Every structure is written in C-alpha cells, then in structure tokens.
Short mmCIF file of C-alpha atoms and ligand atoms in Angstrom, two decimals:
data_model
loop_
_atom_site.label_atom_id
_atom_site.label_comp_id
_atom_site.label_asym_id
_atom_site.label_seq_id
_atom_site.Cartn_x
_atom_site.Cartn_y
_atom_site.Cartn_z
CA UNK C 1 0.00 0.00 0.00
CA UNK C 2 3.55 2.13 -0.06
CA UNK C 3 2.20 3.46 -3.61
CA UNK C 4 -0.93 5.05 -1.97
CA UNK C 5 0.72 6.96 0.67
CA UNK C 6 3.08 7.65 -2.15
CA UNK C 7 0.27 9.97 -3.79
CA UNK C 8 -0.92 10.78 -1.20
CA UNK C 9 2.32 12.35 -0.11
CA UNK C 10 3.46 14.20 -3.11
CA UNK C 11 0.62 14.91 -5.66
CA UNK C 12 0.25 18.54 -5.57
CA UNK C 13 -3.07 18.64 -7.16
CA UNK C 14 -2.15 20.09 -10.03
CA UNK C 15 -4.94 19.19 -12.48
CA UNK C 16 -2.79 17.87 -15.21
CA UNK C 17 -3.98 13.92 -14.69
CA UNK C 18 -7.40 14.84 -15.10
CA UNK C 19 -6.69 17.03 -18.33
CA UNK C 20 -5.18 14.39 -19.99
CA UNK C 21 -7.33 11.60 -18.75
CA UNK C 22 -10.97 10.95 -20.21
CA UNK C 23 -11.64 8.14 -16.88
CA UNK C 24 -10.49 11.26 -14.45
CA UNK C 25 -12.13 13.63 -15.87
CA UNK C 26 -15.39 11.86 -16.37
CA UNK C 27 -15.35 11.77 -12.36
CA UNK C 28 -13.85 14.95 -11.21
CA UNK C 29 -10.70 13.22 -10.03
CA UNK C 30 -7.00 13.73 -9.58
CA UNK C 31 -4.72 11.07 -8.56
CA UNK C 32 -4.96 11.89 -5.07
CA UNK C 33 -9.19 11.67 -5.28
CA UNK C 34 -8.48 8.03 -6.82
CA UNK C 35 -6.85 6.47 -4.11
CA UNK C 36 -9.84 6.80 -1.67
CA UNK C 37 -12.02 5.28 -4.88
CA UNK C 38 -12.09 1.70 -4.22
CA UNK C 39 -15.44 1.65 -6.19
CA UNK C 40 -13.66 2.79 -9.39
CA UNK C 41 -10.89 0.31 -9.17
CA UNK C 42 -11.79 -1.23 -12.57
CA UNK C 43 -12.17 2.08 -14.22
CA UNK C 44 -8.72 2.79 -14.96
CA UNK C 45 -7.24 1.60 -18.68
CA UNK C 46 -3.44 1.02 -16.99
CA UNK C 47 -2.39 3.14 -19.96
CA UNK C 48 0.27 5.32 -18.40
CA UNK C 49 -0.89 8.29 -19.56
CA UNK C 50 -0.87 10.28 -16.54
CA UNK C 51 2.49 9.48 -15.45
CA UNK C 52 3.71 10.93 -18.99
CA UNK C 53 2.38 14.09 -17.59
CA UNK C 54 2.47 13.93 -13.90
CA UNK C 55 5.15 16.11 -12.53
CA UNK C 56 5.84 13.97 -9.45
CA UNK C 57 5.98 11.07 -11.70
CA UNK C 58 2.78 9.63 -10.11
CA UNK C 59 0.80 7.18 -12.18
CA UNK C 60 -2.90 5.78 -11.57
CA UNK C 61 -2.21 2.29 -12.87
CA UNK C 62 -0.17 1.40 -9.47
CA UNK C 63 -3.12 3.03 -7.24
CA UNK C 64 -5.45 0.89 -9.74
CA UNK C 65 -3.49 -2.32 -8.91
CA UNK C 66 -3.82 -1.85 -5.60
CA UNK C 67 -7.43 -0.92 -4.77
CA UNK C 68 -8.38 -4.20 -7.52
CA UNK C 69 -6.72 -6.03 -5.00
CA UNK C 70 -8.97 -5.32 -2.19
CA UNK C 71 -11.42 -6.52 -4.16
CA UNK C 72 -10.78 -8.77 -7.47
CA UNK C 73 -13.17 -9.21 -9.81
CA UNK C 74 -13.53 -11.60 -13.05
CA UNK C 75 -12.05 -14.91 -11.84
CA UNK C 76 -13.11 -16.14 -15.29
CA UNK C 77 -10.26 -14.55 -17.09
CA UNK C 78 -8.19 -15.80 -14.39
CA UNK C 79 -9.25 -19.30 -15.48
CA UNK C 80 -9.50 -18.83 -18.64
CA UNK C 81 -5.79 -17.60 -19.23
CA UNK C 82 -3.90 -19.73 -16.14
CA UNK C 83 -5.65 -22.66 -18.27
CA UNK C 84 -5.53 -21.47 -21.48
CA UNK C 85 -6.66 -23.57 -24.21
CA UNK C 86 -4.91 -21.89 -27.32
CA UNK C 87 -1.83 -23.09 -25.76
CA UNK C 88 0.96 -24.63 -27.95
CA UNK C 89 4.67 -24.64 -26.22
CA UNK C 90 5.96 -26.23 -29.63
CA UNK C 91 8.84 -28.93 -28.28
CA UNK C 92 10.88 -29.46 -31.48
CA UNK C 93 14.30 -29.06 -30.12
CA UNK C 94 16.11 -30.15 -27.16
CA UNK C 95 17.97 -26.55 -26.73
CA UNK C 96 16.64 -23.64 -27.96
CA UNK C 97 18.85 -20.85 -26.92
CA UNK C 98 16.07 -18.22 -27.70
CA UNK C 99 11.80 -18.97 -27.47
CA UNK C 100 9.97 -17.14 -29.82
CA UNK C 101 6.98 -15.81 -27.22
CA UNK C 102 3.73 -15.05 -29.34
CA UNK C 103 1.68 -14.18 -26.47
CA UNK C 104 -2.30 -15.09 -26.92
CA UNK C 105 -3.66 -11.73 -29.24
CA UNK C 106 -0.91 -11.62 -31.61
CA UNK C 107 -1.08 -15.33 -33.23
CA UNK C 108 -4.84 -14.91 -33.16
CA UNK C 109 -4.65 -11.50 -35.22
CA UNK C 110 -1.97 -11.93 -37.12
CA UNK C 111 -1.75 -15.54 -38.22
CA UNK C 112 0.14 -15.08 -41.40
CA UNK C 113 3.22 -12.96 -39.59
CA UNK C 114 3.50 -15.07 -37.21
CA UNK C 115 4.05 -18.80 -39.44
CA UNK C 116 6.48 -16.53 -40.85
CA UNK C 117 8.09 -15.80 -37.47
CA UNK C 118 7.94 -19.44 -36.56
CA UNK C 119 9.54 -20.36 -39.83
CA UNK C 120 12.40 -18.08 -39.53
CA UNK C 121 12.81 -19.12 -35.85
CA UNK C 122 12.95 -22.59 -37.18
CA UNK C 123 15.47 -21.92 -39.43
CA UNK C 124 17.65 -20.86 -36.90
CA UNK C 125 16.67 -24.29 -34.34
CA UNK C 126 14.53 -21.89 -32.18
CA UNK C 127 11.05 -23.26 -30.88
CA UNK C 128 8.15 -21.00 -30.44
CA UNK C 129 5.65 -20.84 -27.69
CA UNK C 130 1.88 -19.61 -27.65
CA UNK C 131 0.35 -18.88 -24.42
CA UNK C 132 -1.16 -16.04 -21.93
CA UNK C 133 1.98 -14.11 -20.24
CA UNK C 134 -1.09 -13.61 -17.45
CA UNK C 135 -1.30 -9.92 -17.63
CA UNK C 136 -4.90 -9.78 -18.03
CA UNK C 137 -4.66 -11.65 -14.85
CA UNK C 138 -2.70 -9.00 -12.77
CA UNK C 139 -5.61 -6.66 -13.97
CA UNK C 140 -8.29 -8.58 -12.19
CA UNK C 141 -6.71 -7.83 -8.95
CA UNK C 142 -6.50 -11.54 -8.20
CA UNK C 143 -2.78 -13.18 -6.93
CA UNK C 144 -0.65 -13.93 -10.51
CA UNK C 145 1.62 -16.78 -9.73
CA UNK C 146 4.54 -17.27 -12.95
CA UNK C 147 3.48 -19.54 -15.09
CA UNK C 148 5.08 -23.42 -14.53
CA UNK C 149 5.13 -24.16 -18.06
CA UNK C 150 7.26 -21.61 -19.11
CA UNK C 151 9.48 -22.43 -16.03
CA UNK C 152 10.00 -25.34 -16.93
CA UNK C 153 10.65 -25.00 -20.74
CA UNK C 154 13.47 -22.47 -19.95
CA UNK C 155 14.81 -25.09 -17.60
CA UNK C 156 14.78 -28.18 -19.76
CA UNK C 157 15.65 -26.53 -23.20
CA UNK C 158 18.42 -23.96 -21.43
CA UNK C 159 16.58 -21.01 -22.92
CA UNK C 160 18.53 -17.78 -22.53
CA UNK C 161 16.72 -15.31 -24.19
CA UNK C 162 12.30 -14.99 -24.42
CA UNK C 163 11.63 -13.30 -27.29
CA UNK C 164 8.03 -11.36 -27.22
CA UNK C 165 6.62 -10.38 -30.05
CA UNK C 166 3.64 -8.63 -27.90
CA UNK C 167 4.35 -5.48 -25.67
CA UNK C 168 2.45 -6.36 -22.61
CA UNK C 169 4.24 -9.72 -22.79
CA UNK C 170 7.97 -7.80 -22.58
CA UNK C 171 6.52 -5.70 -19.65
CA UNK C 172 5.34 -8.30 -17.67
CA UNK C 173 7.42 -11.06 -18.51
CA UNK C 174 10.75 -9.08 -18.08
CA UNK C 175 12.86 -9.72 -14.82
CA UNK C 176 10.81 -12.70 -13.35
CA UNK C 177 12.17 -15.67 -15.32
CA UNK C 178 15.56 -17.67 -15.10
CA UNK C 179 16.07 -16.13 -18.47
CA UNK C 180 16.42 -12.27 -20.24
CA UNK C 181 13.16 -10.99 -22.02
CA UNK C 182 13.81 -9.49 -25.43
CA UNK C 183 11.31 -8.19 -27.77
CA UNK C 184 11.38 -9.21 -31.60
CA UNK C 185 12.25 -5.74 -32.68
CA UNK C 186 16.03 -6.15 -30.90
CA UNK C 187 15.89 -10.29 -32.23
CA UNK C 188 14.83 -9.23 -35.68
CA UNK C 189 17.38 -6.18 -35.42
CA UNK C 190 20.34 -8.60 -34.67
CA UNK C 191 19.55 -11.37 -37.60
CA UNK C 192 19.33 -8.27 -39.61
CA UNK C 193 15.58 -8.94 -40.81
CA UNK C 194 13.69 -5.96 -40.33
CA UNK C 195 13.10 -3.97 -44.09
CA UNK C 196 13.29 -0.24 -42.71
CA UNK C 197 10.46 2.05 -43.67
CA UNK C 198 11.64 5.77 -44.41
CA UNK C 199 8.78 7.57 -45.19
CA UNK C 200 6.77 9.56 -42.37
CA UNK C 201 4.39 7.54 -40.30
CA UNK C 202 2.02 8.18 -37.32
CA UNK C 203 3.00 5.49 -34.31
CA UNK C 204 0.23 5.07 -31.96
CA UNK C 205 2.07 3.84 -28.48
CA UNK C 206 0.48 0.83 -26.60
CA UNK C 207 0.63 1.31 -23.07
CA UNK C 208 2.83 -0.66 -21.77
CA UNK C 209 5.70 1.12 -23.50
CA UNK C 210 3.84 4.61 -23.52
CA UNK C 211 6.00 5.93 -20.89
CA UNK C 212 9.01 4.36 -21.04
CA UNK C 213 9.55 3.39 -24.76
CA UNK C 214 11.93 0.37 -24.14
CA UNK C 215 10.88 -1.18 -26.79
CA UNK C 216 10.41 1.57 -29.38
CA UNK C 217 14.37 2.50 -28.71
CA UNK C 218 15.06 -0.09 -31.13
CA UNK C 219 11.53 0.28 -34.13
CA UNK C 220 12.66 4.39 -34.00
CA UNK C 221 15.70 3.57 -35.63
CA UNK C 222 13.70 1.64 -38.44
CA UNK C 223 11.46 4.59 -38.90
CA UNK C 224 13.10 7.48 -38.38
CA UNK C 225 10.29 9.72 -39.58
CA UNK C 226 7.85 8.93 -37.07
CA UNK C 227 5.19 11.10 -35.39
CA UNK C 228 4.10 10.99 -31.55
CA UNK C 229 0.26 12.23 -33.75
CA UNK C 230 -2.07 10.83 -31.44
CA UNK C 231 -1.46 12.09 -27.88
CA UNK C 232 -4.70 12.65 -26.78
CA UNK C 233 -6.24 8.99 -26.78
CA UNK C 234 -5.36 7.10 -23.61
CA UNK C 235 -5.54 3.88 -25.27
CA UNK C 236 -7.20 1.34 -27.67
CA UNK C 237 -10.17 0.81 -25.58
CA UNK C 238 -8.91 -2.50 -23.88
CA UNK C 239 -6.60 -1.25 -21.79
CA UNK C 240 -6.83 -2.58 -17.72
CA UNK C 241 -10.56 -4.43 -18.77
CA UNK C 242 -11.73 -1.38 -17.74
CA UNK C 243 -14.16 -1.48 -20.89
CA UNK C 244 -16.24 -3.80 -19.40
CA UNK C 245 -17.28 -1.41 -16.50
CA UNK C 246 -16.37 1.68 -18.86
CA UNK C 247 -17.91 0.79 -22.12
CA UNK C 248 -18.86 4.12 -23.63
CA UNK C 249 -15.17 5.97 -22.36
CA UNK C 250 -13.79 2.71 -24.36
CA UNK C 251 -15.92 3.35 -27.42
CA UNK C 252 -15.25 7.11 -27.46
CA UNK C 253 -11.13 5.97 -27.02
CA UNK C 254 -11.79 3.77 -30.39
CA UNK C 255 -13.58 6.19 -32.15
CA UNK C 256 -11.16 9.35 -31.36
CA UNK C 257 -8.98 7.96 -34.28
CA UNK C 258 -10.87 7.88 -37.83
CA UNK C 259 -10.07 7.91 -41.01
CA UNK C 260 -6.37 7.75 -40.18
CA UNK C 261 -3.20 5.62 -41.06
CA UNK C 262 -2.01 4.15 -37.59
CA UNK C 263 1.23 2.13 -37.14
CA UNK C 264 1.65 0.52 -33.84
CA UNK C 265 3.33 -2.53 -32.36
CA UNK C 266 0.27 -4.27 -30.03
CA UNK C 267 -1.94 -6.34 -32.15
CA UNK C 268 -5.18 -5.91 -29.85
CA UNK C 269 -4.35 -2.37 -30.46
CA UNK C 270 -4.42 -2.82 -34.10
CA UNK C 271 -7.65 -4.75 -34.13
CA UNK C 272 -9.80 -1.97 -32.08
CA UNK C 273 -8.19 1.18 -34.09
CA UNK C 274 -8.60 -1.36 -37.61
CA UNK C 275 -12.52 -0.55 -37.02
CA UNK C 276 -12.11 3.24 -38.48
CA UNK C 277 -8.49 3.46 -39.43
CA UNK C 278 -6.14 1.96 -42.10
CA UNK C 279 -3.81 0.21 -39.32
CA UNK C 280 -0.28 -1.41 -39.72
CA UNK C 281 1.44 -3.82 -37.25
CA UNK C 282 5.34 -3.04 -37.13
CA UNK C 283 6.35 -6.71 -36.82
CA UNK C 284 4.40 -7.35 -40.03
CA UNK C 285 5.56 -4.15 -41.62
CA UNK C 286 8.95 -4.42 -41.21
CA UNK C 287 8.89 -8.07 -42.18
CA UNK C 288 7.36 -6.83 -45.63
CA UNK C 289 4.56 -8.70 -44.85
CA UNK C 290 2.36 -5.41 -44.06
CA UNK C 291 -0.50 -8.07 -42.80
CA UNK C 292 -3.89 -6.71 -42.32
CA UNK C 293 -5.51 -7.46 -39.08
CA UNK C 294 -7.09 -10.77 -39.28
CA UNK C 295 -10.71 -10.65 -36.72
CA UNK C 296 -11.44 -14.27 -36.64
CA UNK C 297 -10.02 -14.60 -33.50
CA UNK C 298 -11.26 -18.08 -32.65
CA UNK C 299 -10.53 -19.58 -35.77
CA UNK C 300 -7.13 -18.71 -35.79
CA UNK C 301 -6.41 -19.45 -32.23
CA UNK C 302 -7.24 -22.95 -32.88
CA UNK C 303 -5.09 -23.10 -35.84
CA UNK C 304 -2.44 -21.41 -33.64
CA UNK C 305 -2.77 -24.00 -31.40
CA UNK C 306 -1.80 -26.86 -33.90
CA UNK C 307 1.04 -25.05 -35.34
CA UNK C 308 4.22 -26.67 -35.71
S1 SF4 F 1 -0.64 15.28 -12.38
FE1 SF4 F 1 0.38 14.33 -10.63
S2 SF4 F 1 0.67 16.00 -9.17
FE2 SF4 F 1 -0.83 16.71 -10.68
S3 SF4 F 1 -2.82 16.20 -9.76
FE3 SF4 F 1 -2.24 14.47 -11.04
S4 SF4 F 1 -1.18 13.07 -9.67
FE4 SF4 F 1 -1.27 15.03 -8.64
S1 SF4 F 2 -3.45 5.00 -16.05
FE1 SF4 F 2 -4.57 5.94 -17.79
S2 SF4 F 2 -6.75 5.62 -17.32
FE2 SF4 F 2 -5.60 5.26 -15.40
S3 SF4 F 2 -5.60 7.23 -14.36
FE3 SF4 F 2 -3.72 7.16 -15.58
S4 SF4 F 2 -4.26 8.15 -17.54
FE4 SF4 F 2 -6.17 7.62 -16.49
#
C-alpha cells in the first residue's frame, strides 16, 4: 500500500492527470481523489498516460493495482488464461537458446506474420511458444503466480533469451524468469531482418511502452520519420478491462482515431483502431509482410494451437 501513501504524499493537485485523462475527468478526479475510490478500481485503462504528464511522476495504474486487489473481480479470465486452451509450447528441439513468445492476441490477429516468425525461428533451431503471459490476470486484482510451463521450458531446453513479439508480454514477462526478455524488434534487429520504412508515419504507443519506450528505442531507428500524432487517446479501448465497467469511455477511445493511417506494435491495439483506421502492425511491416488485421479470432487461435 507504499504506492498510496506515495500519492498521497506528493501529488500537488495540479490538475494535469485529469486534463489528460478521459476516466479522471469523467469523475472529477485527480490522482490523489483516486486512491480513496475503491469503487472505481476497474475504471482505470493502466495506460500510463498520466504518469507521462504527472510532474511527481505519479501514475494511476499502481493506485489501480492496488485498490483491484482489495477486491478482485472476473475470476473467469483468471481461469481462462492460467488454463488457457490456445496453448501450444511447440517442443521441437532439445535446446533452444532463444523462445519465440507469441503471447495469446498476436497469433490470433496476425496468423500469417506469425508462421512466418515461426519459420524463420525454425530456421535458426529456435522453438516458439503460444500462451497467456497472465497480464490480463494481474488486472483482475486476483494473486498472478509465474506460469510453470514456461518455467519449466526455460529449464529443460536452457533457454537464454524470451523473445516477445507482444508489448504487454515484454513488460510483464521481463525480470521474473531464469532467463532475459527481449522483444522481436532487438531479435529481428540482430539477424538483420527488419526492411526499414523511411517515409513519415504516425506510431500510436500501446501502453505498456507509452511511458518508457523500451521497446520503441530499437523500431525508432527503423522509422526514423515517425510522429508521436495521437497524444490525446489514452488507449485502444482494452486497456486494464476497464471497458467492461467503462464501455462508452472505451468506445469514445476507439472512435477518437478515424479515417487515419495508424502504425503501432500491439496487435489488440491494431484490431480496435482497424474498425475506423487503415492500421499497420510493425512486426508485419517491417517483415514486408504489411498483414492486415485478421478478426477471426477463434478460428485462428485454434489453428495457432496446432502449429508446428
Ligand atoms: S498530475 Fe500528478 S501532481 Fe498533478 S494532480 Fe495528477 S497526480 Fe497530482
Ligand atoms: S493510467 Fe490511464 S486511465 Fe488510469 S488514471 Fe492514468 S491516464 Fe487515467
């Protein structure tokens, strides 16, 4: 609970986390009103927005953390991912120095880009693994344990490197396994795969790396004419699951963006902005590839699930 008197402590009330925050503002709120809001746990998107601004560095996705665990909610999704059934931890070769990580969204909406990953992983000896990294867990509020199977893979193949190909699986993944967490911009960087793109183009940040842009230190120097356009949408919509208590604030996120050429590098990000916008995937696009979002989700999880 350190993070609460944290706020408590230093935010200054300035104003400048509701300004920039459609959830805050909808309530009245600054930082320092949301830790006493255990009732609007589950309204925050986790998009890191208001840290980006914050001049105490303060950011509502830690007080949102907290207060959902006081009281978690959907144990479903914690079921559903801890178990879940789109799982394939391909076990082709013995060692396999580096595991291509495809996460559970990015297989399922890009199905094409990510044989070809396989395939080039494969070239190189390299298994590939699809599965939950059990962020949308940590968002329910309930306890996230690390997940066995990936445990155990890293132990009996001597994996050194995971290699995510999904943003919230770098975040969350990174510095709790027996092994270092790359993503495929810095694996596709070193094997020298990635087709640069040199003409201007508007990057939409997930928010994982919003704040921090870990991973985009490596995709700016591939597209050195990018623009930081779209500064005033939190998020895709499906940040935090707070659309499913905040449905119209999600809606309004999706819609904010129309009629507009997106790139970004989170696939469920891709697939909400895809509904108005012309939207590219930076894995696919600097692959060549330049897949469009593929929305039969279910029918290419279970395909994902039988790849090999
Ligand atoms: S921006 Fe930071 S300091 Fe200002 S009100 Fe929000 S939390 Fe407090
Ligand atoms: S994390 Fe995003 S949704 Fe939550 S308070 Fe900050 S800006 Fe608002």
């Amino acid at each position: 609970m350190d993070y609460l008197k944290n706020v408590e402590d230093n935010c200054i009330e300035c104003g400048l986390c509701t300004k920039n925050c459609t959830f805050l503002e909808k309530y009245s709120i600054n930082l320092k009103d949301f830790i006493k809001r255990e009732d609007l746990a589950f309204s925050c998107f986790e998009c890191n927005k208001c840290q980006s601004v914050c001049p105490k560095d303060l950011n509502g996705k830690y007080v949102s953390e907290l207060l959902r665990k006081k009281n978690p909610k959907y144990k479903f999704i914690k079921i559903t991912k801890d178990f879940y059934p789109y799982r394939n931890l391909a076990r082709k070769n013995k060692y396999s120095k580096d595991l291509l990580y495809l996460g559970c969204n990015f297989p399922a909406f890009y199905p094409e880009t990510s044989r070809k990953l396989v395939e080039i992983f494969s070239s190189k000896d390299f298994d590939f693994s699809i599965d939950c990294c059990r962020k949308p867990v940590a968002s329910t509020g309930f306890d996230v344990t690390t997940s066995k199977s990936l445990e155990k893979q890293i132990r009996d193949k001597d994996i050194k490197r995971i290699v995510t190909a999904c943003p919230n699986c770098y975040h969350f993944l990174k510095n709790k396994y027996m092994a270092d967490v790359i993503s495929i911009f810095q694996w596709l960087e070193e094997y020298d795969y990635i087709n640069d793109i040199n003409e201007p183009i508007n990057i939409f940040f997930p928010c994982s790396d919003r704040y921090n842009r870990e991973i985009f230190e490596v995709i700016k120097k591939h597209a050195p004419k990018w623009n930081d356009k779209f500064t005033s949408t939190n998020c895709c919509g499906a940040g935090g699951l707070a659309s499913k208590c905040e449905s119209k604030l999600a809606n309004d996120m999706i819609s904010s963006i129309k009629d507009d050429e997106i790139y970004t590098y989170c696939a469920t990000c891709s697939m909400n902005f895809s509904k108005y916008n012309k939207v590219h995937h930076l894995i696919s696009a600097f692959l060549g590839m330049d897949e469009e979002v593929n929305n039969n989700f279910f029918k290419n999880a279970v395909k994902g699930k039988f790849l090999s």
